[in-house]
Amino acid sequence: MTLRRKLLLVALCTLALPIAGWLYVRQMEMLLREGQEQALVASARAVARSLVVTHAPLPQGDTGWYVQEAANPITVDGYGDDWAPLTPWSQPLGGRGKLLLAEDKDWLYLYVDVRSTHRTRADAGDANALAADHLILGLDKGGQQRRYLLASMAPGPVTARPLDPPAQKLPDLIVAQWQEDGSGYRIELRLPRSLALDGLGVGVHDASTNAGDDPQSVEIRPLLSYSGVLSKELAQLAPDNVRARVLAPQGWLLARSGRLGATAATVAEQPGWFASMVYRLLLANRLESAEPWTDEAPRLDVPEVKTARNGSPATLWRRGEARGSVVLAAAVPIGPANDAQGVLLLEQASRAVPLLANRALLGLLAISFGVLLVAGAILLAFATRLSIRLARLRDAAERAQANDGRLDGQMLGKFPMTDAEDEIGDLARSFERLLEVVGGYTDYLRTLASKLSHELNTPLAIVKSSLDNLEHAALPADAVPYLARARDGVARLGTLVRAMSEATRMERAIAAAEPEDVDLVEVVRGCAEAYRPLAGARRLDCVLPDGPLRLHCAPELIAQALDKLFDNALSFTPETGWLRLSLRASGDGAEIELANQGAPLPAAMHGRLFDSLVSLRDKATPGDAPHLGLGLYVVRLVAERHHGVALARNLEDGSGVAFVLRLQGMPRQRL
C-alpha cells in the first residue's frame, strides 16, 4: 500500500468525531425528551387530582355501554347502512353479536346484530316466546328498572312485551324493527332522549345454546357518552397548547378540550422533509403511528391507556399531524390507583425537539465534514509531497549506480535534498556519505589490478633472476624438482600480472577507440569465416540480413568482442555440437547473437556473468594458466562503448545458451 493511501486511511479516523457527536446529540435528545415526559406526567397528575377534588361527573365502575354521537340521520328500518360510520367501534354482546348505541338531540338509537345460523322463531306475545330466540331489553331510570321481550316469527315491525310491572318513569310500549337472513337477525329501535335513562341492559338468548340459562336475565350497565359539562371543566384545568381527553376505563371518550399546536416560535420554523427524515432515522427512537390517536376516534384502545387504567402512568412519542412534528402523550389514572374512575390523556405537539436535535446534528455534521475535508486535503498534500521527495531520493540513488556497478562521479557531492532539516534530509545526507564511501572503494577495486601488476613486477623480476642464478649453481639432485616447481609458479604468476595489465590497457583502448561508418554484415561475415577453421568438427551457422546494415561504430572492438564470445562458446560446446552467429536490425541499432549448444546457465549467474574476474570454467589443471574471466567483461565494455548492453540467456528449448550484443552506435564527433 502506498504512503498516500496509508495517510488517507489515517484521515478516515476523523470519522470518529461525527460518530461521537451523533451519540452525544442522541443522548441529549433522549434527556430532553425524558424531561418533557416528566413535566407532562406531572401536569396530567395535577389535572387528574383536580377532577377528583372538584367532583367532576366521572363514570362509576369499570363497565358501561357507550353512546356515540350520530354522524348521520338514522332511519329505524332494521338495516345497518346508517350505522356504517359507527361500526368500527361496536360493543360485543358476549360471543353472539354486537351492540351499537347512538344519539342525536331527540332520540337514543339502539342496533343489535346477532349471529345465529339455527333459529327457533316465536312472536313476543306467544306463550313459548321465552323458549325461542329472543332479545331482553332492560331499562333503568332513577332506580326503577323494567325489562322488555323482543321476538318475532318473521321480519318486520316488532312490539316489545313488558316482562315487569309498569314503572312510572319507563314506557309501556317499545316498537322495533326486526330483520334477518341466513347468518342471523338484526334489531333496531329508538327511545326518546327525554327519558334520560341511567342504565341499559341487553341480553341475547339463543334457544339452541342457552338451555340452562335464565331466559329473562339481563345485566344493566350505565350509559356512557361524551359530556359537554366535563369538557368545559377539563378545558379550565388543562394546560395551554395541550390536547386533553378524559377516557372511561374501557377507553371510551368522555370529554375533550384543547387542540394540538406548537408555540409561535416553532410554528414559523417548520422543519423540512429532509430534517424530519434525519431526525427519525438518526436521532429519535421508533415513533408510533398517529392513526390510533386521531381526534375523531370515540375509543382509544392502546397499551398506554390500559397501563394507566391499571394504576401506572405511561408516556408515548408518536408522529404528529403536522409535518416534522412529534407528539408526546401522557396517560395517568383518575382517582385511586387500584380503583381508577377513568384515564386522563394529555398530548403535546412539539417541533422544538426535532428542530433543536436537527440543528445540533446538522451543525455537527457540517463542521465534522469540513474538518474531514481539510484534514484529508492536508494529509493528501503532505503524503504527495513526501512521496515526491522519496521518489527523487530513489531516482537519485538509482542514477548514481551504472549498469556495471560503478558510481556516477557527477552524483557524488550533488545528492538532492541534503540541505533539508527533516528526517528525509538526514536520509539524503546518509545516502551521500554512503555513496562517497562506496565510490571510493569501487575506484580502489577497479584500479587494484593495475596497482598489483605494477607492484608485483619488481618482486617477480627478483625472484626470476634468483632462480636463473640457482640454475647455474651446483645444487643437490633432490633440489632440482623444487627449482622447477618454483620456476613454474613464477611463470604462472607472471601470466596473471600480464593479464591484469592487459585488462587495464584494454579498458583504456576501448575508451580511446575511434568510430567510423561500417557495414556490420561484412564485419560479422568476416569473423564467421575466420572462426570456421577453429570450430573443428562443430557446425558453425551464420545468419545475416539480405541487405547492408550500417552502423557508426568501432569495427575492431566489435570483432574483439566476437572473438571473446566465440572463445567462450567454443569451450562449452561439445565436439559434435553446433554454433550459430546471427545479425539483425533492432530499432535504431543492431543485434548480434552467438548461440551454442551446451549446458544451460545457472540461475544465480545471470546477473554476474559479465562482471570482471567471474568465470564458469573448470579450475585449471596443474601447469595451466588460470582463467581470470576477463573475456565477457571486455564484451560488456564494448557494448557499453556503443551505448548498448550485453545479455546472456538460455535457449527456450533448453539445448544451449545465447549471448546477445545490442548496439546503438557510438556518438558522432562534432567538427
XYZ file of C-alpha atoms in Angstrom:
671
model
C 0.000 0.000 0.000
C 1.366 3.419 -0.939
C 2.129 6.107 1.597
C -0.700 8.311 0.355
C -3.257 5.542 0.815
C -1.985 4.853 4.308
C -2.303 8.515 5.279
C -5.753 8.597 3.671
C -6.783 5.726 5.926
C -5.403 7.670 8.874
C -7.518 10.645 7.788
C -10.614 8.464 7.854
C -10.090 8.084 11.591
C -11.527 11.573 11.910
C -14.897 9.975 11.151
C -14.930 9.078 14.830
C -15.677 12.752 15.509
C -19.136 12.869 13.840
C -19.997 9.433 15.239
C -19.170 10.546 18.774
C -21.063 13.777 18.170
C -24.068 11.858 16.871
C -24.089 9.709 20.007
C -23.802 12.835 22.161
C -26.656 14.619 20.358
C -28.775 11.477 20.568
C -28.142 11.241 24.311
C -29.016 14.906 24.782
C -32.178 14.423 22.741
C -33.158 11.481 24.929
C -32.566 13.538 28.090
C -34.619 16.399 26.654
C -37.458 14.027 25.861
C -37.315 12.460 29.318
C -37.581 15.912 30.846
C -40.621 16.701 28.732
C -42.188 13.360 29.659
C -41.751 14.006 33.373
C -43.166 17.526 33.045
C -46.230 16.353 31.092
C -46.881 13.475 33.508
C -46.724 15.925 36.419
C -49.229 18.195 34.674
C -51.510 15.237 33.964
C -51.394 14.132 37.608
C -52.323 17.648 38.747
C -55.286 17.833 36.348
C -56.456 14.340 37.379
C -56.388 15.278 41.078
C -58.310 18.444 40.308
C -61.017 16.457 38.519
C -61.415 14.231 41.557
C -61.422 17.118 44.043
C -63.995 19.113 42.081
C -66.288 16.066 41.863
C -66.367 16.102 38.101
C -69.052 13.846 36.539
C -66.899 10.766 36.098
C -68.207 7.250 35.439
C -68.668 4.843 38.326
C -67.443 1.296 37.857
C -65.451 -0.212 35.045
C -68.355 -1.330 32.813
C -70.891 0.552 30.742
C -72.454 0.997 27.343
C -71.044 3.846 25.289
C -73.410 6.001 23.293
C -71.831 7.584 20.230
C -72.944 10.756 18.513
C -74.921 10.026 15.377
C -72.891 11.238 12.436
C -75.862 10.967 10.031
C -79.642 10.784 10.476
C -80.638 7.240 11.379
C -83.741 5.598 9.936
C -85.148 2.780 12.064
C -85.612 0.033 9.475
C -83.596 -2.893 10.818
C -80.749 -2.435 8.349
C -77.240 -1.358 9.319
C -76.484 1.025 6.437
C -76.936 4.147 8.577
C -74.600 2.682 11.217
C -71.612 2.133 8.891
C -69.520 5.093 10.246
C -70.022 3.818 13.807
C -69.495 0.109 13.135
C -65.682 0.109 13.861
C -66.484 0.912 17.497
C -69.254 -1.627 18.069
C -69.550 -3.214 21.530
C -69.647 -7.004 21.898
C -72.626 -8.876 23.267
C -70.979 -11.980 24.637
C -69.980 -14.199 21.761
C -73.245 -13.885 19.855
C -73.331 -10.420 18.411
C -72.574 -6.741 18.727
C -74.319 -3.641 20.014
C -74.270 -0.077 18.700
C -75.739 2.933 20.554
C -76.078 6.414 19.118
C -77.934 9.577 19.941
C -78.927 12.872 18.452
C -80.752 15.778 20.034
C -84.098 13.893 20.149
C -83.523 10.145 20.142
C -81.420 7.360 21.576
C -80.897 4.681 18.917
C -80.081 1.023 19.519
C -78.874 -1.504 16.933
C -78.210 -5.176 17.757
C -76.683 -7.619 15.267
C -76.939 -11.269 16.394
C -75.188 -14.087 14.540
C -77.170 -17.327 14.643
C -77.448 -19.970 11.930
C -80.043 -22.154 13.776
C -83.260 -20.280 14.531
C -86.224 -21.019 16.813
C -88.891 -18.453 15.970
C -91.803 -17.140 18.040
C -93.615 -13.820 18.425
C -93.209 -11.839 21.636
C -96.837 -12.453 22.565
C -96.603 -16.245 22.261
C -96.580 -18.322 25.408
C -93.378 -20.105 24.369
C -91.562 -16.898 23.306
C -89.030 -17.239 26.149
C -88.034 -20.671 24.772
C -87.358 -19.262 21.292
C -84.636 -16.904 20.089
C -85.290 -13.501 21.617
C -83.774 -10.325 22.978
C -84.277 -8.960 26.516
C -84.020 -5.181 26.787
C -83.628 -3.702 30.273
C -84.063 -0.002 31.090
C -83.041 1.815 34.263
C -84.024 5.317 35.377
C -83.872 6.748 38.857
C -83.615 3.308 40.444
C -86.613 1.953 38.506
C -85.908 -0.958 36.144
C -88.098 -2.685 33.614
C -87.458 -5.487 31.141
C -88.917 -5.959 27.666
C -89.071 -9.049 25.421
C -88.401 -8.711 21.699
C -89.057 -11.707 19.464
C -90.568 -12.246 16.023
C -91.668 -15.008 13.708
C -90.794 -13.000 10.588
C -89.051 -9.777 9.543
C -90.830 -6.542 10.101
C -92.067 -4.315 12.933
C -91.915 -5.804 16.423
C -93.669 -4.623 19.569
C -91.756 -5.338 22.760
C -93.676 -7.114 25.518
C -93.011 -5.824 29.042
C -91.888 -8.539 31.441
C -92.142 -6.393 34.587
C -94.943 -4.357 36.131
C -95.455 -0.821 34.849
C -92.992 1.819 36.036
C -93.841 5.489 36.251
C -90.722 6.719 34.506
C -90.372 3.948 31.872
C -92.514 3.406 28.752
C -95.072 0.641 28.327
C -94.696 0.397 24.552
C -91.495 -0.005 22.547
C -91.634 -0.558 18.802
C -88.604 -2.022 16.961
C -87.697 -3.312 13.507
C -86.670 -6.953 13.066
C -84.677 -8.098 10.022
C -82.994 -11.441 9.445
C -81.127 -13.528 6.874
C -79.239 -16.803 6.793
C -76.487 -15.505 9.094
C -78.699 -14.175 11.900
C -81.056 -11.355 12.786
C -80.853 -7.621 13.484
C -82.990 -5.430 15.762
C -83.152 -1.647 15.552
C -85.181 0.711 17.781
C -85.166 4.187 19.259
C -86.099 5.759 22.561
C -86.776 9.419 23.340
C -83.863 11.345 24.811
C -86.345 12.814 27.260
C -86.369 9.510 29.145
C -82.852 10.345 30.375
C -82.008 6.713 31.039
C -79.392 5.927 33.666
C -78.668 2.381 32.506
C -79.453 -0.132 29.851
C -79.196 -3.890 29.564
C -79.269 -6.123 26.514
C -79.496 -9.886 26.772
C -79.370 -12.200 23.762
C -80.850 -15.685 24.213
C -80.218 -18.460 21.730
C -82.614 -21.369 22.142
C -80.057 -23.884 20.825
C -77.273 -22.966 23.275
C -78.924 -21.348 26.327
C -80.876 -24.314 27.579
C -79.638 -23.854 31.158
C -79.637 -20.044 31.265
C -82.353 -17.803 32.665
C -84.159 -16.579 29.502
C -85.209 -13.372 31.289
C -81.832 -12.397 32.747
C -80.160 -9.163 31.663
C -77.284 -7.090 33.010
C -77.984 -3.384 33.413
C -74.970 -1.200 32.658
C -74.642 2.571 32.948
C -74.712 4.638 29.764
C -71.529 6.489 28.894
C -71.342 9.321 26.416
C -69.416 12.418 25.567
C -70.055 15.070 28.259
C -70.023 18.741 27.379
C -70.050 19.685 31.093
C -66.979 17.585 31.777
C -65.307 19.010 28.671
C -65.814 22.599 29.915
C -64.388 21.731 33.305
C -61.448 19.963 31.655
C -60.771 22.985 29.475
C -60.364 25.140 32.591
C -57.833 22.734 34.143
C -55.754 21.618 31.139
C -52.503 23.485 30.254
C -52.262 25.640 27.155
C -51.264 24.126 23.794
C -52.187 20.677 25.100
C -54.992 18.399 23.973
C -56.682 16.755 26.948
C -59.030 13.809 26.869
C -60.880 12.012 29.660
C -61.462 8.362 28.908
C -63.566 5.742 30.590
C -61.657 2.740 31.971
C -62.507 0.912 28.752
C -61.014 3.761 26.695
C -64.266 5.470 25.648
C -64.053 9.217 25.127
C -65.932 11.175 27.850
C -64.523 14.678 27.456
C -62.110 16.582 25.285
C -60.548 20.017 25.285
C -57.774 21.900 23.562
C -56.008 21.042 20.362
C -52.556 20.011 19.292
C -50.433 23.024 18.449
C -46.980 24.473 18.802
C -45.526 27.660 20.163
C -45.395 30.711 17.946
C -41.642 30.438 17.733
C -41.747 26.951 16.272
C -44.754 27.377 14.001
C -42.886 29.817 11.805
C -39.923 27.485 11.596
C -41.154 24.133 10.393
C -38.505 21.524 9.624
C -38.398 20.278 6.062
C -38.790 16.728 4.901
C -35.026 16.134 4.952
C -34.692 17.346 8.527
C -37.659 15.217 9.540
C -36.140 12.169 7.888
C -32.774 12.794 9.562
C -34.471 13.125 12.933
C -36.477 9.927 12.562
C -33.601 7.847 11.191
C -30.654 9.073 13.246
C -31.978 10.603 16.454
C -35.446 9.598 17.516
C -36.384 6.205 18.762
C -39.192 4.421 16.981
C -42.203 6.736 16.677
C -45.669 5.227 16.821
C -48.225 5.893 14.128
C -50.712 8.745 14.680
C -53.700 6.860 13.247
C -54.993 5.245 16.518
C -54.767 8.643 18.264
C -56.968 10.568 15.870
C -59.246 13.187 17.423
C -62.368 11.671 15.860
C -61.938 8.239 17.450
C -64.548 7.633 20.214
C -62.341 4.988 21.786
C -58.581 4.664 22.305
C -57.694 1.022 22.696
C -53.923 1.474 23.068
C -51.468 -0.085 25.575
C -50.789 3.243 27.298
C -54.465 3.650 28.257
C -54.550 0.105 29.607
C -51.411 0.760 31.656
C -52.910 3.942 33.153
C -56.198 2.120 33.898
C -54.170 -0.372 35.964
C -52.772 2.486 38.060
C -49.397 3.312 36.402
C -48.694 6.405 34.282
C -47.490 5.816 30.715
C -45.907 8.006 28.055
C -45.538 7.659 24.324
C -43.852 9.561 21.491
C -45.649 9.408 18.179
C -45.707 11.178 14.868
C -47.607 14.425 14.765
C -50.249 15.517 12.315
C -48.143 18.479 11.183
C -45.071 17.875 9.076
C -41.917 17.447 11.085
C -43.651 17.452 14.452
C -43.756 14.838 17.161
C -46.400 14.354 19.828
C -45.810 13.386 23.429
C -48.759 11.610 25.050
C -49.052 11.022 28.805
C -51.782 8.857 30.339
C -52.466 8.837 34.110
C -55.268 7.259 36.172
C -58.067 9.412 37.585
C -58.716 8.510 41.168
C -57.054 5.834 43.291
C -54.506 3.675 41.505
C -56.341 0.477 42.499
C -59.809 1.796 41.568
C -59.406 4.240 38.680
C -62.554 6.085 37.615
C -61.057 6.829 34.248
C -57.913 7.826 32.388
C -56.661 11.339 31.683
C -54.697 11.674 28.465
C -52.624 14.774 27.710
C -50.991 15.213 24.300
C -48.479 17.903 23.463
C -47.109 18.524 19.974
C -43.539 19.730 19.711
C -41.377 20.862 16.871
C -38.726 22.123 19.249
C -37.296 18.665 19.929
C -36.653 17.702 16.295
C -35.617 21.249 15.402
C -33.047 21.510 18.174
C -31.772 17.989 17.581
C -31.591 18.519 13.817
C -29.785 21.819 14.238
C -27.256 20.284 16.576
C -26.746 17.220 14.397
C -26.599 19.044 11.065
C -24.248 21.644 12.530
C -22.047 18.912 13.912
C -22.095 17.016 10.629
C -21.242 20.157 8.666
C -18.335 21.014 10.957
C -17.122 17.416 11.016
C -17.370 17.145 7.240
C -15.440 20.370 6.827
C -12.781 19.243 9.286
C -12.585 15.898 7.500
C -12.129 17.574 4.125
C -9.465 19.944 5.432
C -7.634 17.173 7.299
C -7.853 14.855 4.305
C -6.593 17.564 1.936
C -3.705 18.426 4.263
C -2.731 14.791 4.724
C -3.049 14.109 0.998
C -0.889 17.111 0.159
C 1.635 16.084 2.793
C 1.655 12.493 1.538
C 2.041 13.661 -2.070
C 4.964 15.928 -1.179
C 6.533 13.180 0.917
C 6.106 10.652 -1.897
C 7.643 13.042 -4.423
C 10.648 13.675 -2.181
C 11.152 9.963 -1.576
C 10.819 9.306 -5.308
C 13.515 11.916 -6.012
C 15.733 10.255 -3.442
C 15.120 6.842 -5.012
C 15.768 8.113 -8.558
C 18.997 9.781 -7.453
C 20.178 6.563 -5.796
C 19.377 4.584 -8.958
C 21.123 7.088 -11.245
C 24.204 7.071 -9.031
C 24.950 3.431 -9.954
C 25.763 2.397 -13.507
C 24.990 -0.993 -15.008
C 28.475 -2.316 -14.230
C 28.258 -1.336 -10.583
C 30.343 1.826 -10.958
C 29.125 5.024 -9.339
C 28.460 8.151 -11.345
C 31.019 10.684 -10.300
C 28.675 13.549 -11.172
C 26.248 12.405 -8.472
C 28.846 12.440 -5.728
C 28.528 15.640 -3.748
C 25.299 16.579 -5.598
C 22.756 14.326 -3.896
C 19.309 16.033 -3.716
C 17.663 17.323 -0.511
C 20.846 17.170 1.545
C 20.086 20.666 2.845
C 16.671 19.660 4.246
C 16.395 19.765 8.039
C 13.935 16.908 8.497
C 14.387 13.135 8.561
C 14.443 12.918 4.756
C 17.324 15.383 4.744
C 19.151 13.159 7.231
C 18.483 10.177 4.972
C 19.759 12.068 1.912
C 22.956 13.053 3.733
C 23.425 9.454 4.860
C 22.998 8.285 1.251
C 25.515 10.880 0.083
C 28.106 9.767 2.640
C 27.445 6.136 1.791
C 27.869 6.777 -1.944
C 31.132 8.624 -1.299
C 32.485 5.686 0.676
C 31.222 3.116 -1.836
C 32.502 5.197 -4.752
C 35.977 5.389 -3.232
C 36.030 1.693 -2.508
C 34.782 0.889 -6.031
C 37.517 3.025 -7.596
C 40.057 1.292 -5.393
C 38.855 -2.126 -6.571
C 38.850 -1.050 -10.209
C 42.449 0.150 -10.045
C 43.600 -2.700 -7.849
C 44.582 -4.871 -10.806
C 46.804 -2.205 -12.356
C 48.344 -1.391 -8.987
C 49.036 -5.027 -8.225
C 50.535 -5.638 -11.643
C 52.852 -2.664 -11.193
C 53.847 -3.584 -7.660
C 54.397 -7.272 -8.438
C 56.668 -6.769 -11.454
C 59.774 -5.921 -9.389
C 59.455 -8.788 -6.850
C 58.800 -11.186 -9.724
C 61.881 -9.991 -11.550
C 63.980 -10.513 -8.383
C 62.569 -13.997 -7.863
C 63.089 -14.924 -11.535
C 66.696 -13.664 -11.601
C 67.412 -15.551 -8.382
C 66.035 -18.759 -9.917
C 68.132 -18.181 -13.030
C 71.263 -17.876 -10.854
C 70.356 -21.045 -8.988
C 70.255 -22.978 -12.242
C 73.955 -22.207 -12.787
C 74.899 -23.147 -9.258
C 75.720 -26.658 -8.140
C 72.533 -27.955 -6.500
C 71.819 -31.294 -4.931
C 69.880 -33.700 -7.104
C 66.873 -33.685 -4.768
C 66.585 -29.841 -5.054
C 66.173 -29.778 -8.834
C 62.428 -30.676 -8.813
C 61.718 -27.915 -6.323
C 63.552 -25.443 -8.523
C 61.397 -26.486 -11.495
C 58.237 -26.043 -9.485
C 59.342 -22.590 -8.358
C 60.036 -21.526 -11.958
C 56.583 -22.858 -12.985
C 54.912 -20.874 -10.222
C 56.784 -17.725 -11.167
C 55.724 -18.193 -14.781
C 52.078 -18.555 -13.815
C 52.280 -15.533 -11.536
C 53.812 -13.553 -14.334
C 50.920 -14.579 -16.595
C 48.456 -13.291 -14.045
C 50.251 -9.969 -13.749
C 50.365 -9.590 -17.535
C 46.641 -10.416 -17.771
C 45.753 -7.743 -15.211
C 47.919 -5.235 -17.033
C 46.307 -6.263 -20.314
C 42.795 -5.703 -18.857
C 43.738 -2.236 -17.713
C 45.211 -1.400 -21.101
C 42.150 -2.869 -22.820
C 39.792 -0.567 -20.887
C 41.880 2.391 -21.980
C 41.975 1.124 -25.547
C 38.217 0.645 -25.675
C 37.634 4.133 -24.302
C 40.025 5.631 -26.900
C 38.659 3.739 -29.951
C 37.668 5.929 -32.927
C 34.267 5.203 -34.562
C 33.505 5.018 -38.254
C 30.595 4.097 -40.528
C 30.837 0.416 -41.399
C 28.626 -2.360 -42.714
C 28.137 -4.798 -39.848
C 27.185 -7.518 -42.321
C 30.746 -7.578 -43.653
C 32.256 -7.427 -40.161
C 30.205 -10.370 -38.882
C 30.709 -12.378 -42.106
C 34.491 -11.923 -41.889
C 34.545 -13.029 -38.271
C 32.443 -16.107 -39.096
C 34.794 -17.152 -41.895
C 37.783 -16.766 -39.558
C 36.104 -18.935 -36.893
C 35.262 -21.904 -39.128
C 38.791 -23.468 -39.039
C 38.787 -23.079 -35.239
C 35.397 -24.800 -34.841
C 36.806 -28.149 -35.943
C 34.083 -30.810 -36.137
C 31.492 -28.420 -34.734
C 28.915 -26.905 -37.106
C 29.003 -23.096 -37.402
C 25.981 -21.362 -38.981
C 25.953 -17.679 -39.937
C 22.586 -15.894 -40.344
C 22.867 -12.423 -41.938
C 20.323 -9.930 -43.320
C 19.863 -9.686 -47.085
C 20.964 -6.074 -47.329
C 23.705 -3.997 -45.691
C 23.366 -2.895 -42.059
C 25.384 0.235 -41.464
C 26.337 1.480 -38.007
C 28.611 4.192 -36.655
C 30.912 2.054 -34.526
C 34.426 0.756 -33.899
C 34.644 -2.447 -36.002
C 37.826 -3.677 -34.328
C 36.115 -3.537 -30.920
C 33.118 -5.463 -32.240
C 35.415 -8.075 -33.760
C 37.319 -8.291 -30.465
C 34.035 -8.790 -28.573
C 33.006 -11.523 -31.023
C 36.387 -13.190 -30.537
C 35.785 -13.304 -26.783
C 32.254 -14.645 -27.242
C 33.394 -17.305 -29.729
C 36.251 -18.391 -27.478
C 33.836 -18.678 -24.562
C 31.194 -20.559 -26.613
C 33.775 -22.911 -28.136
C 34.965 -24.046 -24.716
C 31.426 -25.080 -23.687
C 30.265 -26.637 -26.991
C 30.598 -30.425 -27.429
C 32.914 -31.776 -30.183
C 29.926 -32.612 -32.400
C 27.778 -29.654 -31.340
C 26.728 -26.542 -33.193
C 27.220 -22.758 -33.029
C 25.085 -20.072 -34.650
C 26.164 -16.465 -35.302
C 23.365 -14.122 -36.412
C 22.920 -10.418 -37.122
C 19.659 -8.487 -37.330
C 18.446 -4.899 -37.175
C 16.937 -3.752 -33.892
C 15.278 -0.333 -33.728
C 17.950 2.316 -34.341
C 20.795 -0.171 -33.932
C 21.733 -3.779 -34.446
C 21.664 -7.024 -32.503
C 24.364 -9.687 -32.756
C 23.678 -13.091 -31.248
C 26.032 -16.040 -30.790
C 24.263 -19.220 -29.681
C 25.896 -22.542 -28.918
C 24.870 -25.995 -27.880
C 25.742 -26.841 -24.295
C 24.745 -26.801 -20.673
C 22.363 -24.014 -19.593
C 23.484 -21.111 -17.434
C 22.961 -21.383 -13.674
C 20.189 -19.089 -12.462
C 22.480 -17.467 -9.891
C 24.955 -16.348 -12.605
C 22.581 -14.478 -14.919
C 23.304 -11.104 -13.352
C 27.067 -11.634 -12.735
C 28.248 -13.294 -15.918
C 29.670 -10.109 -17.479
C 31.445 -8.925 -14.324
C 35.209 -8.882 -14.023
C 37.034 -11.957 -12.605
C 33.940 -14.169 -12.958
C 34.185 -17.483 -14.808
C 32.206 -20.706 -15.125
C 35.122 -22.756 -16.488
C 36.654 -25.577 -14.506
C 39.742 -24.826 -12.446
C 42.927 -25.021 -14.376
C 44.956 -28.190 -14.176
C 48.486 -28.024 -12.723
C 50.772 -26.346 -15.160
C 47.978 -24.429 -16.961
C 47.437 -20.708 -16.544
C 44.270 -19.889 -14.610
C 41.315 -18.294 -16.386
C 40.523 -14.843 -14.963
C 37.077 -14.356 -16.511
C 38.000 -11.127 -18.308
C 36.621 -12.093 -21.745
C 32.943 -11.439 -21.070
C 33.897 -8.357 -19.086
C 35.524 -6.978 -22.242
C 32.336 -7.849 -24.178
C 30.305 -5.750 -21.758
C 32.729 -2.832 -22.071
C 32.462 -2.949 -25.875
C 28.638 -2.998 -25.699
C 28.563 -0.051 -23.296
C 31.022 1.854 -25.507
C 28.412 1.532 -28.265
C 25.583 2.627 -25.900
C 24.239 -0.903 -25.815
C 24.065 -3.855 -23.492
C 25.385 -7.423 -23.336
C 22.920 -10.181 -22.366
C 23.014 -13.933 -21.855
C 20.050 -16.280 -21.795
C 19.185 -19.933 -22.041
C 17.532 -21.077 -25.228
C 13.835 -21.805 -24.929
C 14.227 -25.447 -25.931
C 16.990 -25.913 -23.332
C 19.556 -27.010 -25.928
C 22.103 -24.311 -25.177
C 22.933 -20.686 -24.425
C 22.729 -17.461 -26.445
C 24.868 -14.333 -25.894
C 23.452 -11.105 -27.355
C 25.109 -7.766 -28.167
C 22.602 -4.939 -28.577
C 24.385 -1.967 -30.133
C 23.074 1.565 -30.671
C 26.209 3.027 -32.218
C 28.802 5.478 -30.983
C 28.151 9.232 -30.933
C 29.481 11.237 -33.849
C 32.175 13.754 -33.114
C 31.346 17.391 -33.746
C 33.685 19.258 -36.031
